[in-house]
């Protein structure tokens, strides 16, 4: 294992100390707990949005805390859920008089954490509502049980914009739901990653092998086989996405090409070009293409493709300005 670390057991807290030191004007921590990650300056009267999840996915989850997006994030260990107490302390810190929306990925540990935090908040008369991202088409046939992956970006954008515009808790929830209903993702891995505390790869792939549909924690995909070309990967991914969310000629989408941690931007743009050519050849319009790392898996090589079907409301949310230590959109 070759990583720029001090001690594996201090990986998460050392990383957080670095972020707080570099971005003290934008983020802080609550309850004397580094893992209770909060926006530095909350906006009075605004619905607060709280997320959370395991470390190892930057900029997901904590990287979305900032103006126009999320207000707080519970930071778990690498690929581990934060605690209910941490989410509770974050909620108390960022609640600004209009309630709290919990918006996080569809994972069993996170669901238990946020449900328990909701119970704790209710005892303090803090109104909380929840919604989970569940966009990974290959993870399950039933949309309700799908994993939440890079497509949660569009939910963050919709909910964050609506909250910043002064929407009520129900309106912010509805904005997140609109994005969720119109978002689908397919991902694939080319290499495993190494969790620092473990020190070895979390799964194995051959030199010329890839895994279609693998999750961001190394969850099994739908097939392992020979490495395909970018065009072949784009075609299979889009067939899966459009089979689940059909698009007609004239429909408009936002495309997110997300690198998983060790895939160069050059490769991501090659994939982006193939996705664009395939969609436009079928008459689908591209409203916006976003390329980069938005939901990673440590140093895993691979990528995901997300489509979000646009309407005027979602376009407004997507274009809304945001400013976090990791994402700035004016």
C-alpha positions as a printed Julia matrix, in Angstrom:
330×3 Matrix{Float64}:
   0.0    0.0     0.0
   1.42   3.37   -1.07
  -0.53   6.32    0.33
   0.34   9.76    1.65
  -0.72   9.14    5.23
   0.64   9.19    8.77
  -1.16   6.33   10.5
  -3.97   4.35    8.81
  -6.2    4.68   11.89
  -5.94   8.5    11.66
  -6.72   8.67    7.94
 -10.18  10.28    8.25
  -9.44  12.75   11.03
  -6.14  13.88    9.47
  -7.97  14.5     6.21
 -10.66  16.52    7.99
  -8.1   18.63    9.84
  -6.57  19.5     6.49
  -9.91  20.59    5.05
 -10.8   22.74    8.07
  -7.37  24.37    8.02
  -7.6   25.16    4.31
 -11.23  26.32    4.24
 -11.99  27.82    7.67
 -14.0   30.58    6.03
 -16.47  28.06    4.57
 -16.72  25.06    6.89
 -16.41  24.19   10.58
 -17.22  21.3    12.9
 -19.83  21.03   15.63
 -19.97  19.46   19.11
 -16.17  19.32   19.3
 -16.29  16.45   16.8
 -14.27  16.7    13.58
 -16.76  14.41   11.88
 -19.69  16.79   12.44
 -18.95  18.81    9.29
 -21.02  22.02    8.88
 -21.28  25.14    6.8
 -19.51  28.02    8.54
 -22.29  30.56    8.1
 -25.86  29.32    8.11
 -28.66  31.33    6.53
 -31.45  32.23    8.99
 -34.92  31.04    8.02
 -33.67  28.54    5.44
 -34.45  24.84    5.34
 -31.27  23.04    6.4
 -30.12  20.06    4.34
 -28.01  17.39    6.02
 -26.27  14.49    4.32
 -23.73  11.92    5.39
 -21.89   8.75    4.54
 -18.54   7.06    4.56
 -15.22   8.64    3.75
 -13.55   7.63    0.49
 -15.94   9.25   -1.97
 -14.83  12.9    -2.18
 -16.35  15.2    -3.16
 -19.33  13.06   -2.09
 -20.58  13.64    0.61
 -18.92  16.42    2.56
 -17.67  18.19   -0.55
 -21.2   19.37   -1.25
 -21.45  21.38    1.98
 -21.52  25.06    1.12
 -23.59  27.93   -0.22
 -26.5   26.88   -2.41
 -26.09  23.18   -1.61
 -25.85  21.26    1.67
 -25.56  22.62    5.22
 -24.04  19.72    7.11
 -22.54  16.26    6.66
 -21.89  13.36    8.98
 -18.5   11.89    8.13
 -18.09   8.17    8.7
 -14.96   6.05    8.52
 -13.84   4.79    5.12
 -16.95   3.22    3.55
 -18.7    3.34    6.96
 -21.8    5.2     8.14
 -21.64   8.15   10.54
 -23.37   7.78   13.89
 -26.9    8.94   14.75
 -25.46  11.21   17.44
 -23.27  12.95   14.88
 -26.23  13.6    12.55
 -28.21  14.86   15.54
 -25.47  17.29   16.59
 -25.1   18.52   13.0
 -28.85  19.02   12.73
 -28.9   21.16   15.88
 -26.0   23.22   14.56
 -27.36  23.96   11.07
 -31.13  24.1    11.74
 -32.17  27.68   10.97
 -35.86  27.81   11.82
 -37.43  26.01    8.85
 -36.75  22.33    9.52
 -34.2   19.85    8.23
 -34.15  17.64    5.14
 -32.04  14.5     5.36
 -30.74  13.63    1.88
 -28.36  10.67    1.62
 -27.59   7.44   -0.24
 -29.74   4.32   -0.07
 -27.56   2.16    2.19
 -28.8    0.16    5.18
 -26.38   1.63    7.71
 -27.1    5.2     6.63
 -30.86   4.64    6.74
 -30.6    3.39   10.32
 -28.39   6.33   11.27
 -30.71   8.99    9.86
 -33.86   7.33   11.21
 -32.38   7.34   14.7
 -31.23  10.94   14.31
 -34.78  11.88   13.31
 -36.07  10.42   16.58
 -33.48  12.43   18.53
 -34.4   15.63   16.7
 -38.1   15.12   17.32
 -37.43  15.2    21.06
 -36.01  18.7    20.51
 -38.97  19.74   18.31
 -36.79  19.9    15.18
 -38.89  18.86   12.2
 -37.05  16.43    9.9
 -37.96  14.78    6.62
 -35.88  12.3     4.6
 -35.21  11.22    1.04
 -32.63   8.78   -0.28
 -30.72   8.77   -3.56
 -31.29   5.49   -5.42
 -30.07   6.0    -8.98
 -27.83   2.96   -9.65
 -29.87   1.07  -12.26
 -27.69  -2.05  -12.3
 -27.84  -2.55   -8.53
 -31.45  -3.78   -8.45
 -34.54  -4.11  -10.64
 -36.65  -2.48   -7.92
 -35.97   1.3    -7.88
 -36.72   1.46   -4.16
 -33.77  -0.78   -3.3
 -31.16   0.65   -5.66
 -27.92   2.12   -4.39
 -27.4    5.86   -4.35
 -24.34   6.91   -6.35
 -23.25   9.92   -8.43
 -26.8   10.85   -9.44
 -27.36  12.22   -5.94
 -25.55  15.29   -7.29
 -28.73  16.33   -9.1
 -30.76  15.86   -5.91
 -28.31  18.04   -3.99
 -28.53  20.71   -6.68
 -32.33  20.72   -6.75
 -32.85  20.66   -2.99
 -30.04  23.13   -2.33
 -31.33  25.65   -4.84
 -34.92  25.42   -3.61
 -33.82  25.83    0.01
 -31.63  28.82   -0.81
 -34.56  30.39   -2.66
 -36.64  30.23    0.52
 -38.69  27.11   -0.15
 -40.53  25.35    2.64
 -39.43  21.94    3.92
 -42.1   20.25    1.79
 -41.06  22.25   -1.27
 -37.39  21.38   -0.8
 -38.31  17.72   -0.42
 -40.41  17.92   -3.61
 -37.48  19.46   -5.52
 -35.22  16.6    -4.43
 -37.9   14.09   -5.38
 -38.26  15.64   -8.84
 -34.54  15.23   -9.45
 -34.59  11.68   -8.08
 -37.48  10.64  -10.32
 -35.63  11.84  -13.42
 -32.12  10.55  -12.67
 -30.46   7.23  -13.53
 -26.83   6.03  -13.28
 -24.72   3.15  -14.58
 -21.15   2.64  -13.38
 -18.2    0.33  -14.05
 -14.83  -0.41  -12.44
 -11.45  -1.17  -14.0
  -9.44  -1.64  -10.8
 -10.1   -2.11   -7.08
  -9.17   0.35   -4.34
  -7.36   0.0    -1.02
  -8.95   0.94    2.31
  -6.1    2.37    4.44
  -7.02   0.48    7.62
  -7.05  -2.82    5.69
  -4.05  -2.26    3.43
  -4.97  -4.48    0.49
  -7.4   -4.29   -2.48
 -11.06  -4.78   -1.64
 -11.61  -7.07   -4.66
  -9.67  -8.43   -7.62
  -9.83  -7.74  -11.35
  -7.49  -9.18  -13.98
  -5.11  -7.01  -15.99
  -7.52  -6.72  -18.94
 -10.76  -7.21  -17.02
 -13.53  -4.79  -16.05
 -16.65  -5.01  -13.89
 -19.9   -3.54  -15.21
 -22.29  -2.32  -12.55
 -19.88  -2.55   -9.61
 -20.79  -0.33   -6.65
 -18.66   2.4    -5.11
 -17.79   0.15   -2.16
 -16.84  -2.77   -4.37
 -20.33  -4.32   -4.38
 -20.67  -6.94   -7.17
 -21.83  -5.78  -10.56
 -23.75  -7.51  -13.32
 -20.72  -8.98  -15.11
 -16.93  -9.2   -15.04
 -15.24  -9.65  -18.39
 -12.71  -8.36  -20.92
 -12.12  -4.62  -21.03
 -14.3   -2.93  -23.64
 -13.69   0.22  -25.66
 -15.12   3.53  -24.52
 -17.71   3.35  -27.3
 -18.8   -0.14  -26.3
 -19.07   0.87  -22.63
 -21.12   3.93  -23.56
 -23.46   1.88  -25.76
 -24.11  -0.77  -23.11
 -24.53   1.82  -20.36
 -26.98   3.91  -22.38
 -28.97   0.83  -23.4
 -29.37   0.08  -19.7
 -30.2    3.67  -18.76
 -32.71   4.2   -21.57
 -34.28   0.82  -20.91
 -35.09   2.05  -17.43
 -35.87   5.7   -18.29
 -36.91   5.88  -21.95
 -36.2    9.1   -23.82
 -37.87  10.3   -27.0
 -36.44  12.46  -29.76
 -36.56  16.04  -28.54
 -36.18  15.16  -24.85
 -33.44  17.06  -23.06
 -30.98  15.66  -20.51
 -28.06  16.7   -18.36
 -25.17  14.23  -18.54
 -22.77  13.59  -15.68
 -19.57  11.7   -16.49
 -18.11  10.86  -13.09
 -14.61   9.54  -12.49
 -14.23   7.03   -9.65
 -10.87   8.3    -8.42
  -8.1    7.12  -10.75
  -9.49   7.72  -14.22
  -7.91  10.64  -16.05
  -9.96  13.56  -17.27
  -8.75  12.74  -20.77
 -10.43   9.33  -20.55
 -13.56  10.84  -19.02
 -13.88  13.21  -21.97
 -13.42  10.36  -24.45
 -16.34   8.62  -22.74
 -18.3   11.86  -22.66
 -17.9   12.3   -26.41
 -19.18   8.78  -27.09
 -22.18   9.31  -24.82
 -22.98  12.62  -26.52
 -22.74  11.18  -30.03
 -24.98   8.21  -29.19
 -27.64  10.35  -27.5
 -27.74  13.07  -30.14
 -27.88  10.52  -32.95
 -31.18   9.4   -31.41
 -32.52  12.95  -31.3
 -31.94  13.51  -27.57
 -30.81  17.03  -26.72
 -27.96  17.67  -24.28
 -28.73  20.6   -21.98
 -25.47  20.4   -20.04
 -22.55  17.98  -19.76
 -20.65  17.76  -16.47
 -17.33  15.91  -16.42
 -15.15  15.25  -13.38
 -15.06  13.54  -10.01
 -18.31  13.85   -8.05
 -18.61  10.46   -6.32
 -15.36   8.53   -6.12
 -14.21   5.28   -4.55
 -10.76   6.04   -3.16
  -8.33   5.33   -6.03
 -10.6    2.99   -8.0
 -10.28   3.3   -11.78
 -13.57   3.46  -13.64
 -16.44   5.85  -14.16
 -20.19   6.26  -14.09
 -22.67   7.79  -16.51
 -25.69   9.63  -15.13
 -28.61  11.04  -17.08
 -31.02  13.54  -15.57
 -34.06  14.28  -17.73
 -34.56  18.03  -17.79
 -37.56  20.31  -17.54
 -37.6   24.06  -16.91
 -37.71  23.62  -13.13
 -34.72  21.27  -13.05
 -32.77  23.52  -15.42
 -33.17  26.36  -12.96
 -31.93  24.23  -10.09
 -28.97  22.9   -12.08
 -27.89  26.41  -13.09
 -28.24  27.85   -9.57
 -24.93  29.25   -8.23
 -23.13  27.27   -5.53
 -19.88  27.69   -3.64
 -18.18  24.96   -1.59
 -14.49  24.19   -1.02
 -14.79  21.59   -3.76
 -17.4   22.96   -6.18
 -17.89  26.53   -7.36
 -20.55  27.44   -9.9
 -21.4   31.09  -10.55
